[in-house]
Amino acid sequence: MAILRFSSFLICLIAAFSISSSQLAAINHEGFTTNLIHRDSPLSPSYNPSLTKWDRVQTTLHRSMTRMNLFRLSSSPDDFQSHVIPAMGEHIMEVSLGTPPVSQLAIADTGSDLIWIQCQPCVQCYHQKLPIFDPRKSSSYKVESCDSDACQELSSRSTCTQRNTCKYSYAYGDQSQTEGDLATETLTFGTTKGSKASFPKVSLGCGHNNQGTFREDGSGLIGLGGGPLSLVSQLTSSAGGKFSYCLIPFLQEGNFSSKISFGQAAEVSGRGVVSTPLVKKSPDTFYFLTLEGLTVGDDNETSTFVSFKRSSTNDFSRDQTEEGNIIIDSGTTLTMLPSDMFSELNSALAEKIQGTQVDDPSGVLQLCYQSNGAKDLNIPTITAQFSGAKIELNPVNTFIQVAEEVVCLAMVPADQIAIWGNIAQSNFLVGYDLEGGKID
């Protein structure tokens, strides 16, 4: 097993190639664990059985590229914060709002902070399958005042009414938007043990005007980023600023769901612990790591080390060695690498993989082979060298089958931003501690 552990913050990766519900429950001493449902899973309300497996693969690949474009970065580091636009993720969570609790589904997104839900009365709401939440029927709902801490945190994304109530407005990179009242409400999560975990007075957006490319399977968004308005930050007093998730492989057969845990249930431990820092950078929404490079091959053969290289067009840094050069994000499917680094990785893999190269039918991925599965290709081990930590990736983390007899490298070149995507994270337990606690 392997764990990535931070010094001031924490993130852990534990190899978990077959994690059962009973094993997850064993670490759930306190806190809680709930389900994360992939948007293309048979468990998702938007699952379309008429689509083939390969249709769903191509859809999620294109969503990954769209999400990369939604991480809009300014060309000037000084105004970077104001140009970052949240982007919707790949997994949904069930959450109940209010008193009495009303069940809703929301996108879980480590690339966003604000929690928001569609609310009645609607000026304009997109279609959702579940009834839209009506705050007038909840005894625990309360609109935030303009001088509240949460309203102040929104800064330019908030306005004040004549009645001293806080209004919020979020615009997304694809021209989608959500507007409404900033309020506090009780959030209740079902746990994998069958119990309930409730948290009162959580600040969230009650959206009365929501339009754009939002999908009907979600009622809103649960921000899991590092900023002060995210669910993780707001649960610090009860959950200690800790959360973890275990993402099953995208093409896993059967009705399985990934898991997300909070509080002590999110703590991970095991043999072979390795540590790397989570770097504090602007914006605090994102979780920045330092990737030194990737090694292709293992100790039993000639290996090739591909160091992290940045293009001069990158907005984070023009110094290849600067800390915090890559974002880890559960909502992006593919891993995005600087083009020079990707080119070297592509060449190193092509030298070692004996197979017939073909084109990706979706036109997204660049290194593809004719094969019935990654195992048939004898793909070499790829080891990720983070600052102070080596993580050995398996073929399920590096290659994806995109069509019958077509397998592709699940990484793409992207000079503006580097992202460690969820395919690279699958079958690992990834844990975060925003308060800097240590894992024994």
Coordinates of C-alpha atoms in Angstrom, one line a residue, residues 6-423:
F6 CA 1.1 16.1 3.6
S7 CA 3.2 18.0 6.1
S8 CA 0.9 21.1 6.7
F9 CA -2.1 19.6 4.9
L10 CA -2.7 15.9 4.2
I11 CA -3.5 13.9 1.2
C12 CA -3.2 10.1 1.2
L13 CA -3.2 7.5 -1.5
I14 CA -3.5 3.9 -0.4
A15 CA -3.5 1.1 -3.0
A16 CA -6.9 -0.5 -2.8
F17 CA -7.4 -2.6 -5.8
S18 CA -10.5 -4.4 -4.3
I19 CA -11.9 -2.3 -1.5
S20 CA -15.1 -3.8 -0.1
S21 CA -17.9 -2.0 1.9
S22 CA -16.9 -3.9 5.0
Q23 CA -13.3 -2.8 4.7
L24 CA -14.4 0.8 4.3
A25 CA -16.7 0.5 7.3
A26 CA -13.8 -0.8 9.4
I27 CA -12.1 2.6 9.2
N28 CA -15.4 4.5 9.9
H29 CA -14.9 4.7 13.7
E30 CA -16.3 8.3 13.8
G31 CA -17.3 10.7 11.1
F32 CA -19.3 9.2 8.2
T33 CA -18.9 7.6 4.8
T34 CA -21.4 8.1 2.0
N35 CA -21.6 7.2 -1.7
L36 CA -20.2 9.0 -4.7
I37 CA -22.0 8.1 -7.9
H38 CA -20.4 8.5 -11.2
R39 CA -22.7 10.5 -13.6
D40 CA -22.5 7.7 -16.2
S41 CA -23.0 4.9 -13.7
P42 CA -26.2 2.7 -13.8
L43 CA -26.8 4.1 -10.3
S44 CA -27.1 7.6 -11.7
P45 CA -30.6 9.0 -12.3
S46 CA -29.4 10.2 -15.7
Y47 CA -28.0 6.8 -16.8
N48 CA -29.1 6.1 -20.4
P49 CA -29.2 2.4 -21.1
S50 CA -29.5 3.0 -24.8
L51 CA -25.9 4.3 -24.9
T52 CA -23.1 1.8 -25.4
K53 CA -20.2 1.7 -23.0
W54 CA -18.1 3.4 -25.6
D55 CA -20.6 6.2 -26.1
R56 CA -20.2 6.9 -22.4
V57 CA -16.5 6.8 -22.5
Q58 CA -16.3 9.3 -25.3
T59 CA -18.8 11.6 -23.5
T60 CA -16.8 11.6 -20.3
L61 CA -13.5 12.3 -22.3
H62 CA -15.1 15.3 -24.0
R63 CA -16.4 16.5 -20.6
S64 CA -12.9 16.2 -19.2
M65 CA -11.6 18.5 -22.0
T66 CA -14.4 21.0 -21.4
R67 CA -13.7 21.0 -17.7
M68 CA -10.0 21.8 -18.4
N69 CA -11.2 24.8 -20.3
L70 CA -13.5 25.9 -17.5
F71 CA -10.4 26.2 -15.2
R72 CA -9.9 29.6 -16.7
L73 CA -6.6 31.2 -15.7
S74 CA -5.5 34.7 -16.0
S75 CA -2.3 35.6 -17.8
S76 CA -1.3 37.7 -14.8
P77 CA -0.5 36.0 -11.5
D78 CA -1.7 39.2 -9.7
D79 CA -5.4 38.8 -10.8
F80 CA -5.4 35.0 -11.0
Q81 CA -8.0 34.7 -8.2
S82 CA -10.7 36.8 -10.0
H83 CA -10.4 34.8 -13.2
V84 CA -10.8 31.3 -11.8
I85 CA -14.2 29.9 -12.7
P86 CA -15.5 26.8 -11.0
A87 CA -16.2 23.7 -13.1
M88 CA -18.7 20.9 -12.7
G89 CA -17.4 17.5 -11.7
E90 CA -18.0 13.8 -12.6
H91 CA -19.6 12.5 -9.4
I92 CA -22.9 13.2 -7.6
M93 CA -23.8 12.9 -3.9
E94 CA -27.2 12.5 -2.2
V95 CA -27.8 15.1 0.5
S96 CA -31.0 16.1 2.3
L97 CA -31.7 19.8 3.1
G98 CA -33.8 21.4 5.7
T99 CA -36.2 20.5 8.5
P100 CA -37.9 18.2 7.7
P101 CA -35.1 16.9 5.4
V102 CA -35.7 16.9 1.6
S103 CA -33.6 14.6 -0.5
Q104 CA -31.5 16.2 -3.3
L105 CA -28.7 15.2 -5.6
A106 CA -25.7 17.5 -6.1
I107 CA -22.4 17.4 -8.1
A108 CA -19.4 16.8 -5.8
D109 CA -16.6 19.0 -7.0
T110 CA -13.1 19.4 -5.6
G111 CA -12.6 22.3 -8.0
S112 CA -15.3 24.5 -6.4
D113 CA -16.1 25.9 -3.0
L114 CA -19.7 27.2 -2.9
I115 CA -22.5 24.8 -2.0
W116 CA -25.7 25.7 -3.9
I117 CA -29.0 24.1 -4.6
Q118 CA -31.9 25.1 -6.9
C119 CA -34.7 26.7 -4.8
Q120 CA -38.3 27.8 -5.1
P121 CA -39.6 30.2 -6.1
C122 CA -37.8 30.0 -9.4
V123 CA -37.1 33.0 -11.6
Q124 CA -35.5 30.5 -14.0
C125 CA -34.5 27.0 -13.1
Y126 CA -33.2 24.2 -15.3
H127 CA -35.1 20.9 -15.3
Q128 CA -34.2 18.4 -12.5
K129 CA -35.7 15.1 -11.8
L130 CA -36.2 15.6 -8.1
P131 CA -38.6 18.3 -6.7
I132 CA -36.9 21.7 -6.4
F133 CA -36.2 22.6 -2.8
D134 CA -38.7 25.0 -1.2
P135 CA -37.0 26.9 1.7
R136 CA -40.4 28.2 2.9
K137 CA -41.2 24.7 4.1
S138 CA -38.0 24.3 6.2
S139 CA -37.9 25.6 9.8
S140 CA -34.1 25.6 9.8
Y141 CA -33.6 27.8 6.7
K142 CA -32.3 31.3 7.3
V143 CA -31.0 33.9 4.8
E144 CA -27.6 35.3 5.7
S145 CA -27.1 39.0 6.5
C146 CA -24.7 41.2 4.4
D147 CA -22.2 41.4 7.3
S148 CA -22.0 37.6 7.8
D149 CA -18.6 36.0 7.4
A150 CA -19.9 33.9 4.5
C151 CA -21.2 36.9 2.6
Q152 CA -17.9 38.7 3.1
E153 CA -16.1 35.7 1.7
L154 CA -18.0 35.9 -1.5
S155 CA -16.6 39.4 -2.1
S156 CA -17.4 40.6 -5.6
R157 CA -19.8 37.6 -6.1
S158 CA -22.2 39.0 -3.5
T159 CA -24.6 42.0 -3.3
C160 CA -26.6 43.4 -0.5
T161 CA -30.3 44.1 -0.5
Q162 CA -32.1 46.9 1.2
R163 CA -33.2 44.4 3.8
N164 CA -29.6 43.6 4.6
T165 CA -29.7 40.1 3.1
C166 CA -26.9 38.6 1.0
K167 CA -27.4 37.8 -2.6
Y168 CA -24.8 35.7 -4.5
S169 CA -24.0 35.3 -8.2
Y170 CA -21.7 32.7 -9.8
A171 CA -20.9 32.6 -13.5
Y172 CA -19.2 29.5 -15.1
G173 CA -16.8 29.4 -18.0
D174 CA -19.5 27.9 -20.4
Q175 CA -21.9 30.9 -19.6
S176 CA -23.9 28.9 -17.1
Q177 CA -24.8 30.8 -14.0
T178 CA -26.5 30.5 -10.6
E179 CA -28.0 33.4 -8.6
G180 CA -30.0 33.6 -5.4
D181 CA -29.9 34.0 -1.7
L182 CA -26.9 33.1 0.5
A183 CA -28.4 31.2 3.5
T184 CA -27.8 28.7 6.2
E185 CA -29.5 25.3 6.3
T186 CA -29.2 21.9 7.9
L187 CA -27.5 19.3 5.7
T188 CA -28.1 15.6 6.3
F189 CA -26.1 12.8 4.7
G190 CA -27.0 9.1 4.6
T191 CA -24.1 6.9 5.6
T192 CA -22.9 3.5 4.4
K193 CA -23.9 2.2 7.9
G194 CA -27.5 3.2 7.3
S195 CA -27.5 6.0 9.8
K196 CA -27.7 9.8 9.3
A197 CA -25.2 12.5 9.8
S198 CA -26.7 16.0 10.2
F199 CA -24.9 19.4 10.2
P200 CA -26.8 22.6 11.1
K201 CA -26.2 26.1 9.9
V202 CA -24.2 25.3 6.8
S203 CA -23.8 28.3 4.5
L204 CA -25.0 27.7 1.0
G205 CA -26.5 29.3 -2.1
C206 CA -30.3 29.0 -2.6
G207 CA -30.5 29.5 -6.3
H208 CA -33.6 31.1 -7.8
N209 CA -32.0 31.8 -11.2
N210 CA -30.0 28.9 -12.6
Q211 CA -29.4 28.4 -16.3
G212 CA -26.9 27.0 -18.7
T213 CA -25.5 23.5 -19.2
F214 CA -26.5 22.0 -15.9
R215 CA -27.8 18.4 -16.1
E216 CA -31.1 17.1 -14.7
D217 CA -29.4 14.5 -12.6
G218 CA -28.1 17.2 -10.2
S219 CA -30.0 19.7 -8.1
G220 CA -26.9 21.9 -7.6
L221 CA -23.3 21.5 -6.4
I222 CA -21.4 20.6 -3.3
G223 CA -18.0 22.4 -3.2
L224 CA -15.2 20.2 -1.8
G225 CA -12.4 22.7 -2.5
G226 CA -10.0 24.3 0.0
G227 CA -11.8 27.6 0.3
P228 CA -13.7 28.8 3.4
L229 CA -17.2 28.2 1.9
S230 CA -16.6 24.6 0.9
L231 CA -18.3 21.8 2.7
V232 CA -15.0 20.5 4.0
S233 CA -14.0 23.9 5.5
Q234 CA -17.4 24.4 7.0
L235 CA -17.4 21.0 8.7
T236 CA -14.0 21.6 10.3
S237 CA -15.4 21.8 13.9
S238 CA -17.1 18.4 13.6
A239 CA -15.0 16.7 10.9
G240 CA -11.6 18.2 11.6
G241 CA -11.3 19.4 8.0
K242 CA -10.7 15.9 6.9
F243 CA -12.2 14.0 3.9
S244 CA -11.2 11.1 1.7
Y245 CA -12.6 9.3 -1.3
C246 CA -12.0 6.0 -3.1
L247 CA -12.9 6.2 -6.8
I248 CA -13.7 2.9 -8.5
P249 CA -12.4 2.6 -12.1
F250 CA -14.7 4.3 -14.6
L251 CA -15.5 1.2 -16.6
Q252 CA -16.0 -1.0 -13.5
E253 CA -18.8 -3.5 -14.3
G254 CA -21.8 -3.8 -11.9
N255 CA -23.8 -1.4 -9.7
F256 CA -20.9 -0.2 -7.6
S257 CA -20.4 3.3 -6.2
S258 CA -17.3 5.2 -5.1
K259 CA -17.1 6.3 -1.4
I260 CA -16.4 9.6 0.3
S261 CA -15.7 9.9 4.0
F262 CA -15.5 12.9 6.5
G263 CA -13.9 13.3 9.9
Q264 CA -12.2 10.4 11.6
A265 CA -13.7 8.1 9.0
A266 CA -11.4 9.8 6.5
E267 CA -8.2 9.0 8.2
V268 CA -6.1 6.4 6.4
S269 CA -3.1 4.4 7.6
G270 CA -1.2 1.4 6.5
R271 CA 2.2 0.0 5.5
G272 CA 4.5 1.8 3.1
V273 CA 3.4 5.3 4.0
V274 CA 4.9 8.1 1.8
S275 CA 4.3 11.8 2.2
T276 CA 4.2 14.9 0.0
P277 CA 3.1 18.4 0.8
L278 CA -0.1 20.1 -0.4
V279 CA 1.2 23.5 -1.5
K280 CA -0.7 26.6 -0.5
K281 CA -1.2 28.8 -3.6
S282 CA -3.9 31.1 -5.0
P283 CA -6.7 30.3 -5.4
D284 CA -7.1 28.3 -2.2
T285 CA -10.0 26.4 -3.8
F286 CA -7.6 24.1 -5.6
Y287 CA -5.3 21.4 -4.1
F288 CA -1.8 21.9 -5.5
L289 CA 0.9 19.2 -5.5
T290 CA 4.5 19.2 -6.7
L291 CA 5.1 16.6 -9.4
E292 CA 8.8 16.1 -10.1
G293 CA 8.3 13.6 -12.9
L294 CA 7.2 10.2 -14.1
T295 CA 9.3 7.1 -14.5
V296 CA 8.4 4.7 -17.2
G297 CA 9.6 1.1 -16.4
D298 CA 10.6 -0.6 -13.2
D299 CA 13.8 -1.8 -11.5
N300 CA 13.8 -4.9 -13.7
E301 CA 14.3 -3.1 -16.9
T302 CA 15.8 0.1 -18.3
S303 CA 13.6 2.9 -17.1
T304 CA 13.1 6.4 -18.4
F305 CA 12.6 9.4 -16.2
V306 CA 10.4 12.1 -17.7
S307 CA 10.9 15.3 -15.6
F308 CA 8.1 17.9 -15.2
K309 CA 8.5 20.5 -17.8
R310 CA 6.5 23.6 -18.4
S311 CA 5.8 25.7 -21.4
S312 CA 6.5 29.4 -21.2
T313 CA 2.8 30.0 -21.8
N314 CA 1.8 28.4 -18.5
D315 CA 0.1 30.8 -16.1
F316 CA 1.0 29.1 -12.8
S317 CA 4.7 29.3 -13.2
R318 CA 7.5 29.7 -15.7
D319 CA 9.9 28.0 -13.3
Q320 CA 9.8 24.3 -13.9
T321 CA 10.8 23.5 -10.4
E322 CA 8.4 25.7 -8.5
E323 CA 6.3 23.9 -5.9
G324 CA 2.6 23.4 -6.5
N325 CA 2.9 22.8 -10.2
I326 CA -0.1 20.5 -10.6
I327 CA -3.7 20.4 -9.3
I328 CA -5.2 17.1 -8.0
D329 CA -8.9 17.1 -9.0
S330 CA -11.5 14.3 -8.7
G331 CA -13.8 16.0 -11.3
T332 CA -11.4 15.8 -14.2
T333 CA -11.2 12.4 -15.9
L334 CA -7.9 12.7 -17.7
T335 CA -4.5 13.8 -16.5
M336 CA -3.2 17.0 -18.1
L337 CA 0.5 17.4 -18.5
P338 CA 2.6 20.2 -20.1
S339 CA 3.1 19.5 -23.8
D340 CA 6.9 19.0 -23.7
M341 CA 6.6 16.6 -20.8
F342 CA 3.7 14.7 -22.5
S343 CA 5.8 14.4 -25.7
E344 CA 8.7 12.8 -23.8
L345 CA 6.3 10.5 -21.9
N346 CA 4.6 9.5 -25.2
S347 CA 7.9 8.6 -26.8
A348 CA 9.1 6.6 -23.8
L349 CA 5.9 4.6 -23.7
A350 CA 5.9 4.0 -27.5
E351 CA 9.5 2.6 -27.3
K352 CA 8.5 0.1 -24.6
I353 CA 5.0 -1.0 -25.8
Q354 CA 4.9 -3.5 -28.6
G355 CA 1.7 -3.0 -30.4
T356 CA -0.1 -1.5 -33.4
Q357 CA -0.8 2.2 -32.9
V358 CA -4.3 3.4 -34.0
D359 CA -6.4 6.6 -33.7
D360 CA -8.7 7.4 -30.9
P361 CA -12.3 7.4 -32.3
S362 CA -13.2 10.4 -30.1
G363 CA -10.2 12.4 -31.3
V364 CA -9.2 13.3 -27.8
L365 CA -6.4 11.0 -26.9
Q366 CA -3.1 10.7 -28.7
L367 CA -1.3 7.4 -27.9
C368 CA -3.6 4.5 -28.7
Y369 CA -3.2 0.9 -29.5
Q370 CA -5.2 -1.9 -31.1
S371 CA -6.0 -4.2 -28.1
N372 CA -8.8 -5.8 -26.3
G373 CA -7.6 -4.4 -23.0
A374 CA -4.6 -2.8 -21.3
K375 CA -3.5 -6.2 -20.0
D376 CA -2.9 -7.4 -23.5
L377 CA -0.3 -4.7 -24.2
N378 CA 2.1 -5.5 -21.4
I379 CA 2.1 -1.8 -20.4
P380 CA 5.1 -0.8 -18.4
T381 CA 4.8 0.5 -14.9
I382 CA 4.6 4.3 -14.6
T383 CA 5.8 5.7 -11.2
A384 CA 4.7 9.2 -10.3
Q385 CA 7.5 11.1 -8.3
F386 CA 5.8 13.7 -6.2
S387 CA 7.8 15.8 -3.7
G388 CA 9.0 13.2 -1.2
A389 CA 6.7 10.4 -2.4
K390 CA 6.7 7.8 -5.2
I391 CA 3.4 6.3 -6.3
E392 CA 3.4 3.3 -8.5
L393 CA 0.6 3.5 -11.0
N394 CA -1.1 0.4 -12.6
P395 CA -2.4 0.2 -16.1
V396 CA -5.9 1.0 -14.8
N397 CA -4.5 4.4 -13.8
T398 CA -2.7 5.2 -17.0
F399 CA -4.6 3.6 -19.9
I400 CA -8.3 3.4 -20.7
Q401 CA -10.2 1.3 -23.3
V402 CA -12.2 3.8 -25.5
A403 CA -13.7 1.4 -28.0
E404 CA -13.7 -2.3 -29.0
E405 CA -10.0 -3.2 -29.5
V406 CA -8.7 0.4 -28.8
V407 CA -6.8 1.3 -25.7
C408 CA -5.4 4.8 -25.1
L409 CA -3.1 6.6 -22.7
A410 CA -5.4 8.5 -20.3
M411 CA -3.2 11.7 -20.4
V412 CA -3.2 14.7 -22.7
P413 CA -1.0 17.7 -23.3
A414 CA -2.2 21.0 -21.8
D415 CA 0.1 23.9 -21.4
Q416 CA -2.1 26.3 -19.5
I417 CA -2.8 24.0 -16.6
A418 CA -1.6 20.7 -15.2
I419 CA -4.2 18.4 -13.5
W420 CA -3.8 15.0 -11.9
G421 CA -7.2 13.4 -13.0
N422 CA -9.5 10.8 -11.5
I423 CA -8.3 7.9 -13.7

